[in-house]
mmCIF file of C-alpha atoms and ligand atoms in Angstrom:
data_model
loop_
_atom_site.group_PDB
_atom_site.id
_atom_site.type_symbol
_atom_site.label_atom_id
_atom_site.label_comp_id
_atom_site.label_asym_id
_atom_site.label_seq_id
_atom_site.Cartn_x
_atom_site.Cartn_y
_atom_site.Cartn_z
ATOM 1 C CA UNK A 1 117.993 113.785 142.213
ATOM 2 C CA UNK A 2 118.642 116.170 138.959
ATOM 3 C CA UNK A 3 119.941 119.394 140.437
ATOM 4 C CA UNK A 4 117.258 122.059 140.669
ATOM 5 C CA UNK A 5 114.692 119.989 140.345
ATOM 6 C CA UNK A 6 112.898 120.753 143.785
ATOM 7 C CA UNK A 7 112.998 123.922 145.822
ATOM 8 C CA UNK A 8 111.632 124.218 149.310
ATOM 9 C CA UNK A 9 110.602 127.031 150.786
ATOM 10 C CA UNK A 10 109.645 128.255 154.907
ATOM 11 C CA UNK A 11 106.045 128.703 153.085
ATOM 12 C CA UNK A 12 103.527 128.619 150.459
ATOM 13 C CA UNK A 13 103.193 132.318 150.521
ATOM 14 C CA UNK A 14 107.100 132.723 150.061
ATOM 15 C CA UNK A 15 106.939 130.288 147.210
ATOM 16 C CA UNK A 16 104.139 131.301 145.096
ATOM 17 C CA UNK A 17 105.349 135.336 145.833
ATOM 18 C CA UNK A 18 108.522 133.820 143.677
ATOM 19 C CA UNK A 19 106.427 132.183 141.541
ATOM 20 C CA UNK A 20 104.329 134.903 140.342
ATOM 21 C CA UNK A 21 107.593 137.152 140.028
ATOM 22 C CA UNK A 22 108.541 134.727 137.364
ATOM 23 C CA UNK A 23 104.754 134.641 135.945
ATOM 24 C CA UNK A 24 104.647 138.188 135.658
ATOM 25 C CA UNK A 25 108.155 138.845 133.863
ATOM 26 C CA UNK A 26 107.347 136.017 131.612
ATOM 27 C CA UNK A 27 104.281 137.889 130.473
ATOM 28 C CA UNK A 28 105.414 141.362 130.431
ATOM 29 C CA UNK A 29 108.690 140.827 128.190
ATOM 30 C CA UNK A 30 106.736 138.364 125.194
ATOM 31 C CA UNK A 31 104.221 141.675 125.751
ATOM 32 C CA UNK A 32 106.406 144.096 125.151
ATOM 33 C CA UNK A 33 107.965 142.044 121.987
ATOM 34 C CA UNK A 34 104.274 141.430 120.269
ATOM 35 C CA UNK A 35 104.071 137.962 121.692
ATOM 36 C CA UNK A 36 101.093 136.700 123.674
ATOM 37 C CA UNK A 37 101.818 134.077 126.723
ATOM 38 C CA UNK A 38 100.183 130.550 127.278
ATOM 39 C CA UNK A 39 99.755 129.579 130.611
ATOM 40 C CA UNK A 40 98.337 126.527 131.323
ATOM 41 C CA UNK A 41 96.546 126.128 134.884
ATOM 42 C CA UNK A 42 95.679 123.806 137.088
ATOM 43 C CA UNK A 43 92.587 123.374 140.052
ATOM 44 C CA UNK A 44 92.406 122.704 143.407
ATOM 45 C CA UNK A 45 93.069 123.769 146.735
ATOM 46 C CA UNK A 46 97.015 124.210 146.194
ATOM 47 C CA UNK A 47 96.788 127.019 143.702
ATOM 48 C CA UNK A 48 95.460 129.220 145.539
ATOM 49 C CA UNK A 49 97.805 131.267 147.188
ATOM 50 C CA UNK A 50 99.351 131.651 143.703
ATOM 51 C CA UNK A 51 96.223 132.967 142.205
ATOM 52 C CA UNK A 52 95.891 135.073 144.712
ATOM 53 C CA UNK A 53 99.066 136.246 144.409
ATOM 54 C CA UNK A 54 98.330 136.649 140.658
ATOM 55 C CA UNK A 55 95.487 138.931 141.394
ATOM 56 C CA UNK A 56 97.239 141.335 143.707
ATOM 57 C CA UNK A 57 99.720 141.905 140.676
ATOM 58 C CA UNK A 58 97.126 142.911 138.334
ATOM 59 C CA UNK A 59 95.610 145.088 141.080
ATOM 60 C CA UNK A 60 98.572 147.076 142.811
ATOM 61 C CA UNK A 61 101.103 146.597 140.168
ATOM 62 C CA UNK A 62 99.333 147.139 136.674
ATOM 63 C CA UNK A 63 100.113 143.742 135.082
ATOM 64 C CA UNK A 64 97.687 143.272 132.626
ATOM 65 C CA UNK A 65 96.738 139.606 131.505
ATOM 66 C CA UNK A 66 95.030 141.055 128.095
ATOM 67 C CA UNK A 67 98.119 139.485 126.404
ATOM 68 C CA UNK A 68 97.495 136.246 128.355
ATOM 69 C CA UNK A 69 95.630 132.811 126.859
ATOM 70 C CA UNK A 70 95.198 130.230 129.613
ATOM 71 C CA UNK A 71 93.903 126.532 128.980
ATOM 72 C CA UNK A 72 92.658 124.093 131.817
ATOM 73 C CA UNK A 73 94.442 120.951 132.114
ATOM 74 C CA UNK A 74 91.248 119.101 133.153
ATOM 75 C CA UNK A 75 87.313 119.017 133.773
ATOM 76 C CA UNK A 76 84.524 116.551 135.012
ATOM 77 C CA UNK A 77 82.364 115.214 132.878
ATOM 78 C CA UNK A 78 78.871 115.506 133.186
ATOM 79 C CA UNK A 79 78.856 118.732 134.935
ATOM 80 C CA UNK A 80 77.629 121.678 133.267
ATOM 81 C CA UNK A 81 79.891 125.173 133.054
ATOM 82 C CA UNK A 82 77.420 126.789 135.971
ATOM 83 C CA UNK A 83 77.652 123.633 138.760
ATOM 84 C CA UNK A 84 79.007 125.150 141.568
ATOM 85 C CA UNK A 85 82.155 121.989 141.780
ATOM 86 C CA UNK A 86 82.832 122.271 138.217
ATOM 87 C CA UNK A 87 86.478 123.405 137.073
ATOM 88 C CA UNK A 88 85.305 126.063 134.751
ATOM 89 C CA UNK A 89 83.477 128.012 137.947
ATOM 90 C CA UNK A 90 86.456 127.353 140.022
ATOM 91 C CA UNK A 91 88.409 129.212 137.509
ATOM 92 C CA UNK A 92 86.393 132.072 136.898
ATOM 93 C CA UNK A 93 85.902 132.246 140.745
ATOM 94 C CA UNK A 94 89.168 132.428 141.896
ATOM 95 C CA UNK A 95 90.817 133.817 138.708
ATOM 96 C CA UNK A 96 89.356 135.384 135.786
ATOM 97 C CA UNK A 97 86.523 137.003 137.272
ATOM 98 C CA UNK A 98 89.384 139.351 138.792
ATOM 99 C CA UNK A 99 91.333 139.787 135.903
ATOM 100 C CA UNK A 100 91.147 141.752 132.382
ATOM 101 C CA UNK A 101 92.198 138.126 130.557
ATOM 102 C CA UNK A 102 89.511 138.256 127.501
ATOM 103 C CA UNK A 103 86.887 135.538 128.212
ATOM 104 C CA UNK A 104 88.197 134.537 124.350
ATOM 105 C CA UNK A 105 91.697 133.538 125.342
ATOM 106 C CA UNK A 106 90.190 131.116 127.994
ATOM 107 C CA UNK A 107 90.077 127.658 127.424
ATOM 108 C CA UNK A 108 88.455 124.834 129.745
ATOM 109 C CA UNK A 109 87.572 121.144 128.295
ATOM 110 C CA UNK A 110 83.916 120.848 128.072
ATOM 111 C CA UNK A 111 82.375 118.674 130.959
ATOM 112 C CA UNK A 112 79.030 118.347 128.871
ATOM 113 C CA UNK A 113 79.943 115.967 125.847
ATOM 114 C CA UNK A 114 78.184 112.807 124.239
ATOM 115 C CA UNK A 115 79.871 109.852 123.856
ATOM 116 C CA UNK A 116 80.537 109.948 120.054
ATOM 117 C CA UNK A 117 81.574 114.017 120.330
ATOM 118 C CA UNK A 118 84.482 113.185 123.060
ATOM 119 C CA UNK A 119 87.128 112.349 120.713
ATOM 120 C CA UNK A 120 86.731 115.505 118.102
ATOM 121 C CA UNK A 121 86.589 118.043 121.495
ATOM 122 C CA UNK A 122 90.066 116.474 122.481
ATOM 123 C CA UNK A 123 91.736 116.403 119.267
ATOM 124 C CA UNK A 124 90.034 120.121 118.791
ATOM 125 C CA UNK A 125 91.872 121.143 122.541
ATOM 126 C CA UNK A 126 94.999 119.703 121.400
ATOM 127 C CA UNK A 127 94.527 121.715 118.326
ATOM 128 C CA UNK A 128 93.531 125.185 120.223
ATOM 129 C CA UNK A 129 96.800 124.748 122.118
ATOM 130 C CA UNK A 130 99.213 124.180 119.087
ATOM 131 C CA UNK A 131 97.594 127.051 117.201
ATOM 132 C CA UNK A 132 98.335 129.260 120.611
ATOM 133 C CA UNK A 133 101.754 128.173 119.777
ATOM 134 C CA UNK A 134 102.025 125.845 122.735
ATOM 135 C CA UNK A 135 102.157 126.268 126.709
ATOM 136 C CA UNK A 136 104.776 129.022 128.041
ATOM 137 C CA UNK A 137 104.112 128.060 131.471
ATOM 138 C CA UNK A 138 102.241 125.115 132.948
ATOM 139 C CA UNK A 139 101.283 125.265 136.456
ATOM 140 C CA UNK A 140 100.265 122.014 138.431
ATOM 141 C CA UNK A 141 99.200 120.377 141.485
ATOM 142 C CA UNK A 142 99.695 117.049 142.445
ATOM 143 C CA UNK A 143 96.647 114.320 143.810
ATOM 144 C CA UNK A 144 97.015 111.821 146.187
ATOM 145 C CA UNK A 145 97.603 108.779 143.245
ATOM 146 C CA UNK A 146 100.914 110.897 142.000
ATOM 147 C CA UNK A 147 98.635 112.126 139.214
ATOM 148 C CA UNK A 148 99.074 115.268 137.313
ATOM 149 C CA UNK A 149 95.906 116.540 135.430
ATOM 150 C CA UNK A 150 94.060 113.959 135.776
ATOM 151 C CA UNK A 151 96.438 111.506 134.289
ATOM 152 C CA UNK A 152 95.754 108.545 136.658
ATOM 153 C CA UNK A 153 98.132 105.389 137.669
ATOM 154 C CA UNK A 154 98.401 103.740 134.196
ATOM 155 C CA UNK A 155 98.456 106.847 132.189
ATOM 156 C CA UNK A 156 101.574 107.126 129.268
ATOM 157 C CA UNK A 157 103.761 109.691 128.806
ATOM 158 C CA UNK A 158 102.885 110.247 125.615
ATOM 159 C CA UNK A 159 99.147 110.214 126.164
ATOM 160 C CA UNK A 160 96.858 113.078 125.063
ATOM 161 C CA UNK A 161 94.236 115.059 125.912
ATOM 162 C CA UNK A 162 91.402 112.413 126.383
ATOM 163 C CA UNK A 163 88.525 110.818 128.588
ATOM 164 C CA UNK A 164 89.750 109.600 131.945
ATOM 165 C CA UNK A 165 88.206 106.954 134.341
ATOM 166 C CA UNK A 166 89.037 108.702 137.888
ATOM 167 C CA UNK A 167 90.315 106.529 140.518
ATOM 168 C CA UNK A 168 88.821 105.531 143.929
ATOM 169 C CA UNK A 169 91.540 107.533 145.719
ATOM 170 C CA UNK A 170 90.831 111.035 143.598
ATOM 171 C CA UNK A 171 86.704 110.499 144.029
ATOM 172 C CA UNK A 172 87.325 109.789 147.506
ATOM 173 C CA UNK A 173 89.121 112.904 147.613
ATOM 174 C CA UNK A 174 86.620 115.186 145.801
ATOM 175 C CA UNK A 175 83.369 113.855 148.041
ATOM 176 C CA UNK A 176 83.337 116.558 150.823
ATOM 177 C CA UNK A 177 83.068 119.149 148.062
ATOM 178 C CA UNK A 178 80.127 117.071 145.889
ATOM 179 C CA UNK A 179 78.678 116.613 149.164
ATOM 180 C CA UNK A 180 79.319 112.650 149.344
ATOM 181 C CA UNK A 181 81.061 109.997 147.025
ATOM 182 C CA UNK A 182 77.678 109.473 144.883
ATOM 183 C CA UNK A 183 78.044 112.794 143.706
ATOM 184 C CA UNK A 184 81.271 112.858 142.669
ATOM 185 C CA UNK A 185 82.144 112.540 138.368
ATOM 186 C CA UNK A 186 83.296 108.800 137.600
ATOM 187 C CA UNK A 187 85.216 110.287 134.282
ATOM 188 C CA UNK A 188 86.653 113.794 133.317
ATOM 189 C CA UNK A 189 88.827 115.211 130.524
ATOM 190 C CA UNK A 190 92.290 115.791 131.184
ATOM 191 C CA UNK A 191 95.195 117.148 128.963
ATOM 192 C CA UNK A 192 97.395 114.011 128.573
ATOM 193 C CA UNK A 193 100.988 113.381 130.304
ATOM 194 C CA UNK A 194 101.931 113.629 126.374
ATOM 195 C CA UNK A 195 100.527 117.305 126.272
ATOM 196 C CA UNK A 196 101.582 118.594 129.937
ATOM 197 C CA UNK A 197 105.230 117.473 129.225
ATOM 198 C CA UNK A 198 105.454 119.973 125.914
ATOM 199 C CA UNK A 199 105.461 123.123 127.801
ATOM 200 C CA UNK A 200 108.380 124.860 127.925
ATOM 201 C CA UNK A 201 108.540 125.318 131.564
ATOM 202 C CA UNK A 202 106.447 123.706 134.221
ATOM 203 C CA UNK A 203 106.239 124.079 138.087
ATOM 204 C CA UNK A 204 104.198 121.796 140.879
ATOM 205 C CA UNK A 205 103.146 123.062 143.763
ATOM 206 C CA UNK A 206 102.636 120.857 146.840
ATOM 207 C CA UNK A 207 101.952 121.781 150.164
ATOM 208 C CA UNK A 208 101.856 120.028 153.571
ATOM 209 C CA UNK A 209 102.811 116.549 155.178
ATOM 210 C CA UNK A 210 99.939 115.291 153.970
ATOM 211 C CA UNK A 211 101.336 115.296 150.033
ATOM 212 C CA UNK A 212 105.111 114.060 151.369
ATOM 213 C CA UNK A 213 104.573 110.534 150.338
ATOM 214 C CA UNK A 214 103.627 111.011 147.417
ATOM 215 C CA UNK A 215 105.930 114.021 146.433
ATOM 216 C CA UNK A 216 108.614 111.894 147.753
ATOM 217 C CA UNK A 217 107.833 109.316 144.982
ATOM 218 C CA UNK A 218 107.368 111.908 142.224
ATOM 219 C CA UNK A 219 111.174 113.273 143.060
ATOM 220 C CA UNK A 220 112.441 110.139 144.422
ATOM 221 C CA UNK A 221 110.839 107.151 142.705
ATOM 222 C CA UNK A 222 111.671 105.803 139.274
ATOM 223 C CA UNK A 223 109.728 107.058 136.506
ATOM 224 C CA UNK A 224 107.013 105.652 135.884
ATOM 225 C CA UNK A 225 103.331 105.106 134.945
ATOM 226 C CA UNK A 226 101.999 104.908 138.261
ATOM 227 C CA UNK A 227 103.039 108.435 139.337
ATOM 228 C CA UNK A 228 102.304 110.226 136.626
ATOM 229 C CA UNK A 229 104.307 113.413 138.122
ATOM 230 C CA UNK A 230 107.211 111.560 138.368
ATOM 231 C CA UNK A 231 107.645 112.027 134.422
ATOM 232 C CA UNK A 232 108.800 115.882 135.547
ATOM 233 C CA UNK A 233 112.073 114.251 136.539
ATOM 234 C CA UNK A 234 112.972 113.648 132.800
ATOM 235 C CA UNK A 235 112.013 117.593 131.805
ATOM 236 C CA UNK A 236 114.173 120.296 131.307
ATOM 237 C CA UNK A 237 112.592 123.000 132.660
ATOM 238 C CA UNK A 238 110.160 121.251 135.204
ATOM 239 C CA UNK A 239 110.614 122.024 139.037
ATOM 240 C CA UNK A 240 108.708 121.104 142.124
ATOM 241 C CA UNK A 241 107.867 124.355 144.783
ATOM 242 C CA UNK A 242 107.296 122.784 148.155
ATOM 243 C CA UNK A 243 106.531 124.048 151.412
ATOM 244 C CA UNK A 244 108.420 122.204 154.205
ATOM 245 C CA UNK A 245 105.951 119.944 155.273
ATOM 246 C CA UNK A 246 105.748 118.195 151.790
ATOM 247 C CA UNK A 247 109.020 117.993 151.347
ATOM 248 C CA UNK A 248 109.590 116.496 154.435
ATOM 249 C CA UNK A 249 110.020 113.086 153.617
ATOM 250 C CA UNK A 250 112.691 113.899 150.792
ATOM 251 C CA UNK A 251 116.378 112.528 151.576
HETATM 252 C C1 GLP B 1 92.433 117.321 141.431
HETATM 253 C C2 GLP B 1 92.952 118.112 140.204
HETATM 254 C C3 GLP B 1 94.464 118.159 140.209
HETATM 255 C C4 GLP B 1 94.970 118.603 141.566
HETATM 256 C C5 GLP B 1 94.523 117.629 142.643
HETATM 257 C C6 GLP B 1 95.039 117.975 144.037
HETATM 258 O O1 GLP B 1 92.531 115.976 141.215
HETATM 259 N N1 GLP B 1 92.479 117.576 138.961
HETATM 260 O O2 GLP B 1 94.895 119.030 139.164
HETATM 261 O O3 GLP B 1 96.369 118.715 141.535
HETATM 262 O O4 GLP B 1 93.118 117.621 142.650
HETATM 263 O O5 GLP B 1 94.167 118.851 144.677
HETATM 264 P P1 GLP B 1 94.576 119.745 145.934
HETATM 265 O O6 GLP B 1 95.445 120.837 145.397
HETATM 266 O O7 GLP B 1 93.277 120.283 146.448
HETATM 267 O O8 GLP B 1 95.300 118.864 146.881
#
């Protein structure tokens, strides 16, 4: 395994306090020389704490995110902004309705898109984020098919920002939240492998023995298109934060 690649911590809370640290200097030094930061952020239950975390910054210790863009890496399709499971209400629920990040700097994929307008909103993402100058920081989880985004088995790691059909495993996933499996999205939008892997750093949270198999494959396993997250190994800058528990099957 590439040295540094994985860190373990006692917690989440320790792990996403050092995190944030590293968010927050990021963000304050391109402030103070005129630059604006891009972070790119991720859904789901394991961001969380670092959100949180995020939002007691900007509360007790003044850091301002007015300097801050943010894109989405992903987003159902056929949900409108307003549904109650869909990414952009996530966000603003556990993020930017408690910070002073202008709602102009925020940038989700569009879950409500026709057929023949799908390819022009992904090319015009791709575009948005170039123009921004490209991701800073890109945060991610990781599902139970290895996949980052929603870049599912199969996905290359040069793809793009494009429509995804989700797999069994990740609707399976989702249907306690939809309130059963019918419910759930068959396709979102994600940010490609292609587009994740351009950011100049990049961290992946995991949390609990429940993710250790597949964490372990990510770190462990060859790289490869059926693990999508196991295309980190061949970044830079790209490190996995794990608790114990997912890290416990790691030799
Ligand atoms: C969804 C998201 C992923 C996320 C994954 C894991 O599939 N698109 O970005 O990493 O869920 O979710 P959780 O953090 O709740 O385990």
């Amino acid at each position: 395994m590439k040295v540094g690649l994985v860190q373990v911590f006692s917690c989440p809370e320790d792990a996403v306090r050092k995190l944030a640290a590293e968010v927050a200097e990021l963000i304050r030094s391109r402030a103070s020389q005129g630059f604006m930061t891009v972070l790119g952020l991720a859904t789901g239950n394991t961001p969380l704490p670092f959100y949180r975390e995020l939002i007691r910054l900007h509360r007790e210790e003044g850091l301002s995110f007015e300097t801050v863009a943010t894109f989405n890496l992903d987003e159902y399709l056929g949900l409108d902004r307003d549904h109650p499971e869909s990414y952009w209400t996530f966000m603003h629920r556990n993020l930017f309705d408690h910070l002073d990040v202008s709602p102009e700097n925020i940038h989700l994929p569009s879950g409500r898109l026709r057929d023949e307008e799908i390819e022009a909103h992904c090319a015009a993402y791709e575009r948005a984020i170039r123009e921004a100058g490209g991701i800073d920081f890109q945060l991610l989880g990781i599902g139970r098919t290895g996949h980052i985004g929603f870049n599912e088995p199969g996905s290359s790691k040069s793809s793009r920002t494009r429509r995804i059909h989700l797999d069994p495993i990740t609707r399976e996933d989702a249907a306690s939240s939809f309130g059963g499996l019918d419910h759930v999205p068959t396709h979102a939008i994600t940010m490609g492998c292609g587009t994740i892997l351009e950011a100049r750093r990049i961290v992946l949270l995991a949390w609990g023995g429940h993710k250790a198999a597949i964490v372990k494959e990510a770190v462990e396993g060859t790289v490869n298109d059926q693990v999508s997250a196991s295309f980190l190994q061949e970044h830079p800058n790209a490190c996995f934060y794990l608790d114990r528990g997912a890290a416990e099957a790691l030799d």
